[in-house]
Coordinates of C-alpha atoms and ligand atoms in Angstrom, one line a residue:
X1 CA 112.4 122.9 88.9
X2 CA 111.0 125.2 86.2
X3 CA 107.4 124.3 87.0
X4 CA 108.2 124.9 90.7
X5 CA 109.8 128.2 90.0
X6 CA 106.8 129.3 88.0
X7 CA 104.5 128.4 90.8
X8 CA 106.6 130.1 93.4
X9 CA 106.6 133.3 91.4
X10 CA 102.9 133.5 92.2
X11 CA 103.5 133.8 95.9
X12 CA 104.6 136.9 97.7
X13 CA 108.1 135.8 98.3
X14 CA 111.2 138.0 97.7
X15 CA 114.6 136.9 96.6
X16 CA 116.2 134.2 94.5
X17 CA 115.1 130.6 94.6
X18 CA 118.2 128.5 95.4
X19 CA 116.8 125.0 96.1
X20 CA 113.7 122.8 96.2
X21 CA 113.6 119.3 97.6
X22 CA 110.8 116.8 98.2
X23 CA 110.2 116.1 101.9
X24 CA 107.7 114.3 104.1
X25 CA 106.0 111.0 104.2
X26 CA 102.4 112.0 103.8
X27 CA 100.1 109.7 101.8
X28 CA 98.0 112.6 100.2
X29 CA 99.9 115.7 99.0
X30 CA 103.3 116.3 97.5
X31 CA 105.5 118.5 99.7
X32 CA 108.6 120.5 98.9
X33 CA 111.0 122.5 101.1
X34 CA 112.2 125.5 99.1
X35 CA 114.9 128.0 100.0
X36 CA 115.2 131.6 98.9
X37 CA 118.1 134.0 99.3
X38 CA 117.7 137.7 99.7
X39 CA 121.3 138.9 99.8
X40 CA 122.9 137.1 102.7
X41 CA 119.6 136.2 104.2
X42 CA 118.1 132.7 103.7
X43 CA 114.4 131.9 104.1
X44 CA 112.7 128.5 103.9
X45 CA 109.2 127.7 102.7
X46 CA 107.0 124.7 102.4
X47 CA 105.3 124.4 99.1
X48 CA 102.5 121.9 98.7
X49 CA 100.7 120.5 95.7
X50 CA 97.2 119.9 96.8
X51 CA 95.6 116.5 96.0
X52 CA 92.3 117.5 94.5
X53 CA 90.9 113.9 94.2
X54 CA 90.7 114.0 98.0
X55 CA 90.1 117.7 98.6
X56 CA 88.1 118.9 95.6
X57 CA 86.9 122.1 97.2
X58 CA 90.2 123.9 97.6
X59 CA 88.8 127.4 98.5
X60 CA 86.8 125.9 101.4
X61 CA 89.8 123.8 102.5
X62 CA 92.1 126.8 102.5
X63 CA 89.5 129.1 104.2
X64 CA 89.5 126.6 107.1
X65 CA 93.3 126.5 107.3
X66 CA 93.4 130.3 107.2
X67 CA 90.9 130.6 110.0
X68 CA 92.9 128.1 112.1
X69 CA 96.3 129.7 111.5
X70 CA 95.0 133.2 112.1
X71 CA 93.3 132.1 115.3
X72 CA 96.5 130.3 116.5
X73 CA 98.5 133.4 115.8
X74 CA 96.1 135.5 117.8
X75 CA 96.1 133.1 120.8
X76 CA 99.9 132.9 120.7
X77 CA 100.6 136.6 120.2
X78 CA 102.1 137.0 123.7
X79 CA 104.4 134.0 123.3
X80 CA 108.1 134.8 122.8
X81 CA 108.5 132.1 120.2
X82 CA 105.1 132.6 118.6
X83 CA 106.1 132.4 114.9
X84 CA 107.6 128.9 115.5
X85 CA 104.6 127.6 117.3
X86 CA 102.0 127.8 114.5
X87 CA 102.0 127.4 110.8
X88 CA 101.5 130.6 108.7
X89 CA 100.3 130.8 105.1
X90 CA 102.2 132.8 102.5
X91 CA 99.7 134.7 100.4
X92 CA 99.9 135.0 96.6
X93 CA 100.8 138.3 95.0
X94 CA 97.1 138.9 94.5
X95 CA 96.2 138.2 98.1
X96 CA 94.9 134.6 98.0
X97 CA 96.1 131.8 100.2
X98 CA 96.4 129.3 97.4
X99 CA 97.1 129.4 93.7
X100 CA 95.9 127.6 90.6
X101 CA 98.6 126.9 88.0
X102 CA 97.8 125.0 84.8
X103 CA 94.9 123.3 86.5
X104 CA 96.9 122.3 89.6
X105 CA 96.5 123.8 93.0
X106 CA 99.3 124.9 95.3
X107 CA 99.8 126.5 98.7
X108 CA 102.8 127.7 100.6
X109 CA 103.7 128.0 104.3
X110 CA 106.7 129.6 106.0
X111 CA 109.1 126.8 107.1
X112 CA 109.7 126.5 110.8
X113 CA 113.5 126.5 111.5
X114 CA 115.4 124.1 113.7
X115 CA 112.7 121.5 114.0
X116 CA 112.3 118.0 112.8
X117 CA 109.7 115.3 112.5
X118 CA 109.8 111.6 113.3
X119 CA 107.9 108.7 111.6
X120 CA 108.7 106.4 114.5
X121 CA 108.8 107.3 118.2
X122 CA 112.2 107.6 119.8
X123 CA 111.5 107.7 123.5
X124 CA 108.9 107.9 126.2
X125 CA 109.6 111.6 126.7
X126 CA 109.0 112.2 123.0
X127 CA 105.6 110.5 123.2
X128 CA 104.7 112.7 126.2
X129 CA 105.8 115.8 124.1
X130 CA 103.7 114.8 121.1
X131 CA 100.6 114.4 123.2
X132 CA 101.2 117.7 125.0
X133 CA 101.7 119.4 121.6
X134 CA 98.4 118.1 120.3
X135 CA 96.6 118.9 123.6
X136 CA 98.0 122.5 123.4
X137 CA 96.8 122.8 119.8
X138 CA 93.3 121.7 120.8
X139 CA 93.3 124.0 123.8
X140 CA 94.2 127.0 121.7
X141 CA 91.5 126.2 119.3
X142 CA 88.9 125.7 122.0
X143 CA 88.1 129.4 121.7
X144 CA 87.2 129.1 118.0
X145 CA 83.5 128.1 117.6
X146 CA 83.3 124.7 115.9
X147 CA 80.8 126.1 113.4
X148 CA 83.4 128.5 112.0
X149 CA 85.0 125.5 110.2
X150 CA 83.5 123.5 107.4
X151 CA 83.8 119.7 107.4
X152 CA 86.3 119.2 104.6
X153 CA 85.7 115.5 104.4
X154 CA 82.2 114.7 105.8
X155 CA 82.0 111.7 108.1
X156 CA 85.8 111.5 108.2
X157 CA 85.9 109.5 111.5
X158 CA 82.5 108.1 111.3
X159 CA 83.7 104.5 111.7
X160 CA 80.3 102.8 110.7
X161 CA 80.4 104.6 107.4
X162 CA 84.0 103.5 106.9
X163 CA 82.7 100.0 107.5
X164 CA 80.0 100.4 104.9
X165 CA 82.6 101.6 102.5
X166 CA 84.6 98.4 103.2
X167 CA 81.5 96.3 102.6
X168 CA 81.1 98.0 99.2
X169 CA 84.7 97.4 98.3
X170 CA 84.3 93.7 99.2
X171 CA 81.2 93.4 97.2
X172 CA 82.6 95.0 94.0
X173 CA 86.1 93.6 94.4
X174 CA 87.2 96.1 91.7
X175 CA 90.9 95.0 91.6
X176 CA 90.2 91.3 91.9
X177 CA 92.1 91.0 95.2
X178 CA 89.5 89.4 97.4
X179 CA 91.3 86.1 97.7
X180 CA 94.5 87.8 98.8
X181 CA 92.9 89.2 101.9
X182 CA 90.3 86.7 103.1
X183 CA 91.6 86.6 106.6
X184 CA 91.8 90.4 107.0
X185 CA 88.2 90.6 105.8
X186 CA 87.1 88.0 108.3
X187 CA 88.9 89.9 111.1
X188 CA 87.3 93.2 110.0
X189 CA 83.8 91.7 109.9
X190 CA 84.2 90.1 113.4
X191 CA 85.2 93.5 114.8
X192 CA 82.3 95.5 113.4
X193 CA 80.8 96.4 116.8
X194 CA 84.0 98.2 117.8
X195 CA 83.2 100.8 115.1
X196 CA 80.2 102.0 117.1
X197 CA 81.7 102.7 120.5
X198 CA 81.9 106.5 120.1
X199 CA 79.0 107.2 117.8
X200 CA 76.3 107.0 120.4
X201 CA 78.5 108.2 123.3
X202 CA 77.1 111.8 123.2
X203 CA 80.4 113.5 123.4
X204 CA 80.8 117.3 122.7
X205 CA 81.9 118.4 119.2
X206 CA 85.1 120.4 119.4
X207 CA 87.6 121.6 116.8
X208 CA 90.0 118.7 116.5
X209 CA 93.0 117.9 114.3
X210 CA 91.8 114.5 113.0
X211 CA 95.2 113.4 111.8
X212 CA 97.3 113.3 114.9
X213 CA 100.1 111.1 113.6
X214 CA 103.4 111.5 115.3
X215 CA 104.9 112.9 112.1
X216 CA 102.5 115.8 112.2
X217 CA 104.4 117.2 115.2
X218 CA 107.4 119.5 114.7
X219 CA 109.9 118.9 117.5
X220 CA 112.5 121.6 118.5
X221 CA 115.9 120.2 117.4
X222 CA 117.6 121.5 120.6
X223 CA 115.1 120.9 123.4
X224 CA 113.0 118.0 121.9
X225 CA 109.8 119.9 122.8
X226 CA 106.9 119.4 120.5
X227 CA 106.4 123.0 119.4
X228 CA 104.2 123.0 116.4
X229 CA 101.4 121.0 114.8
X230 CA 101.3 120.6 111.0
X231 CA 98.9 119.1 108.4
X232 CA 95.8 121.2 109.0
X233 CA 93.7 119.7 106.2
X234 CA 91.3 117.9 108.5
X235 CA 91.1 120.4 111.3
X236 CA 87.3 120.5 111.7
X237 CA 84.6 119.7 114.2
X238 CA 85.2 116.3 115.8
X239 CA 85.7 114.3 119.0
X240 CA 88.8 114.6 121.1
X241 CA 88.8 110.8 121.5
X242 CA 89.6 110.4 117.8
X243 CA 92.6 112.6 118.1
X244 CA 93.9 110.8 121.2
X245 CA 93.2 107.5 119.5
X246 CA 95.3 108.4 116.4
X247 CA 98.2 109.4 118.8
X248 CA 98.0 106.0 120.4
X249 CA 97.9 104.3 117.0
X250 CA 101.0 106.1 115.6
X251 CA 103.0 106.8 118.7
X252 CA 102.5 104.0 121.2
X253 CA 103.9 101.6 118.6
X254 CA 107.4 102.1 117.3
X255 CA 107.0 100.0 114.1
X256 CA 106.4 101.6 110.7
X257 CA 102.8 101.8 109.5
X258 CA 103.6 99.3 106.7
X259 CA 106.0 97.1 108.7
X260 CA 106.0 93.6 107.2
X261 CA 107.5 91.9 110.3
X262 CA 104.4 91.8 112.5
X263 CA 106.4 90.6 115.5
X264 CA 107.6 94.2 115.7
X265 CA 104.0 95.6 115.9
X266 CA 102.7 95.9 119.4
X267 CA 101.4 98.6 121.7
X268 CA 104.0 99.7 124.2
X269 CA 102.2 100.4 127.5
X270 CA 104.8 102.9 128.8
X271 CA 104.4 105.0 125.6
X272 CA 100.6 104.8 126.1
X273 CA 100.9 106.1 129.6
X274 CA 103.2 109.0 128.4
X275 CA 100.6 109.9 125.8
X276 CA 97.8 109.8 128.3
X277 CA 99.7 111.9 130.9
X278 CA 100.8 114.4 128.2
X279 CA 97.3 114.8 126.8
X280 CA 95.6 115.2 130.2
X281 CA 98.2 117.6 131.3
X282 CA 97.6 120.0 128.4
X283 CA 93.9 119.4 127.8
X284 CA 92.6 117.9 131.0
X285 CA 90.9 120.9 132.5
X286 CA 88.9 121.4 129.2
X287 CA 87.6 117.8 129.0
X288 CA 84.4 116.4 130.4
X289 CA 84.5 113.3 132.5
X290 CA 82.9 111.3 129.6
X291 CA 85.5 112.5 127.2
X292 CA 88.3 111.5 129.6
X293 CA 86.8 108.0 130.0
X294 CA 86.4 107.7 126.2
X295 CA 90.2 107.8 125.8
X296 CA 90.5 104.2 127.0
X297 CA 88.9 102.7 123.9
X298 CA 90.0 105.5 121.5
X299 CA 93.2 103.8 120.3
X300 CA 91.3 100.5 119.5
X301 CA 88.6 102.4 117.6
X302 CA 91.0 104.5 115.4
X303 CA 93.3 101.6 114.8
X304 CA 90.4 99.5 113.6
X305 CA 89.1 102.4 111.4
X306 CA 92.5 102.9 109.8
X307 CA 92.9 99.2 109.2
X308 CA 89.5 99.0 107.4
X309 CA 90.4 102.2 105.4
X310 CA 93.7 100.6 104.2
X311 CA 91.9 97.3 103.5
X312 CA 89.1 99.0 101.5
X313 CA 91.7 100.9 99.5
X314 CA 93.6 97.7 98.8
X315 CA 90.4 96.1 97.5
X316 CA 89.6 99.1 95.3
X317 CA 93.1 98.9 93.7
X318 CA 95.0 101.6 95.7
X319 CA 93.0 104.6 94.6
X320 CA 93.3 106.8 97.8
X321 CA 96.6 106.4 99.6
X322 CA 99.8 106.7 97.7
X323 CA 101.6 103.4 97.4
X324 CA 105.3 102.8 96.7
X325 CA 105.3 99.1 96.3
X326 CA 102.9 96.2 95.6
X327 CA 100.6 95.2 98.5
X328 CA 101.6 98.2 100.6
X329 CA 98.0 98.9 101.6
X330 CA 97.5 95.3 102.6
X331 CA 100.7 95.5 104.7
X332 CA 99.4 98.7 106.3
X333 CA 96.1 97.0 107.1
X334 CA 97.9 94.0 108.6
X335 CA 99.9 96.2 111.0
X336 CA 96.7 98.0 112.1
X337 CA 94.9 94.7 112.9
X338 CA 98.0 93.3 114.7
X339 CA 98.2 96.5 116.7
X340 CA 94.6 96.3 117.5
X341 CA 95.0 92.8 118.9
X342 CA 97.9 94.0 121.1
X343 CA 95.7 96.8 122.4
X344 CA 92.9 94.4 123.1
X345 CA 95.3 92.2 125.0
X346 CA 96.2 95.1 127.2
X347 CA 92.7 96.6 127.6
X348 CA 92.4 95.9 131.3
X349 CA 95.6 97.7 132.1
X350 CA 94.5 100.6 129.8
X351 CA 91.1 100.9 131.5
X352 CA 92.6 100.9 135.0
X353 CA 95.2 103.5 134.1
X354 CA 92.5 105.7 132.6
X355 CA 90.4 105.3 135.7
X356 CA 93.4 106.1 137.9
X357 CA 94.5 109.3 136.0
X358 CA 91.1 110.7 135.3
Ligands
GN1_401 C1 96.5 110.2 105.5 O1 98.2 113.3 105.4 P1 98.6 111.9 105.8 O2 99.1 111.2 104.7 O3 99.4 111.9 107.0 C2 95.0 110.4 105.9 C3 94.8 110.1 107.4 C4 95.3 108.7 107.7 C5 96.8 108.6 107.3 C6 97.3 107.2 107.6 C7 93.0 113.2 104.4 O4 97.2 111.2 106.2 O5 93.4 110.1 107.6 O6 95.2 108.5 109.1 O7 97.0 109.0 106.0 N1 94.5 111.7 105.5 C8 93.4 111.8 104.8 O8 98.7 107.3 107.6 O9 92.7 110.9 104.4
MG402 MG1 97.0 114.4 106.5

């Protein structure tokens, strides 16, 4: 608590710190919800410790996030509920949007009241809401030129490069785990062509979120509406198909990302349809025909990419994603591959729904 209090003193926050608790299920940063009192008044903030192994250039990362949050605030200015519909950064007392404390980097957002997140989808309506929220987010950012943001992680969704990284991880077998994942490696190698489906599709670059997990949507506690998108680290130029694909991966399947009972892992077509309808409703008029058609394969592509990322990290000895138990990255990889198979089994139905709605 002392360290946290010291860091919080650097930010332009008035009042007395009354509590700080760890929240969230992100694999990258550490996140705390902190509460301050000014007299009777209570205000909440989100304090994040930035993972510098993954984001070494903090000033550039934070400049991107500042551009995005300021743009959203401008676009939402007329909205009655504007300050609950976009994140806003709390500056430090010397006017920066991040601080360095004893070699560690921190940032702070205003907490958004009366909202909650979900790691697993609860209903078809919630899937629809999530897709609408991400679609709205992209639409609001469509007026920000893509070149105004720097690529924080180059080639983030370039699946063939992710595949090369997997090959290197297999070749070096740094953690001596090759024998424990032979069948997953075989599955990955057999699916290599899937990694190329969007690379040569000639789709327009837009500003996209790039991490559209269900738990990056804040839902209003009372109405269930998806009102705010969080986790802006990877907002950068990208393809809308990746964003839709990651929604399908994380929202059209109700099982946890590291579920060990693979019989629970399958793509629910009804949830898929809700995602497609929600995304097209909020984003449809902005998308080209080719972009809309690309949504059919997007789920498969991103699920494959995520599977090989987990597998490569398992082979490297869990150096990227946080793990809380042995073999967690391998379990995560297995759920992705199982989900991919389920999507492949339903690909005809997916294709015809996309053709029907587009
Ligand atoms: C990471 O921020 P977090 O933990 O939700 C990762 C995403 C993956 C996701 C898998 C910067 O996201 O790309 O899809 O884990 N973020 C980064 O759950 O690599
Ligand atoms: Mg993230």
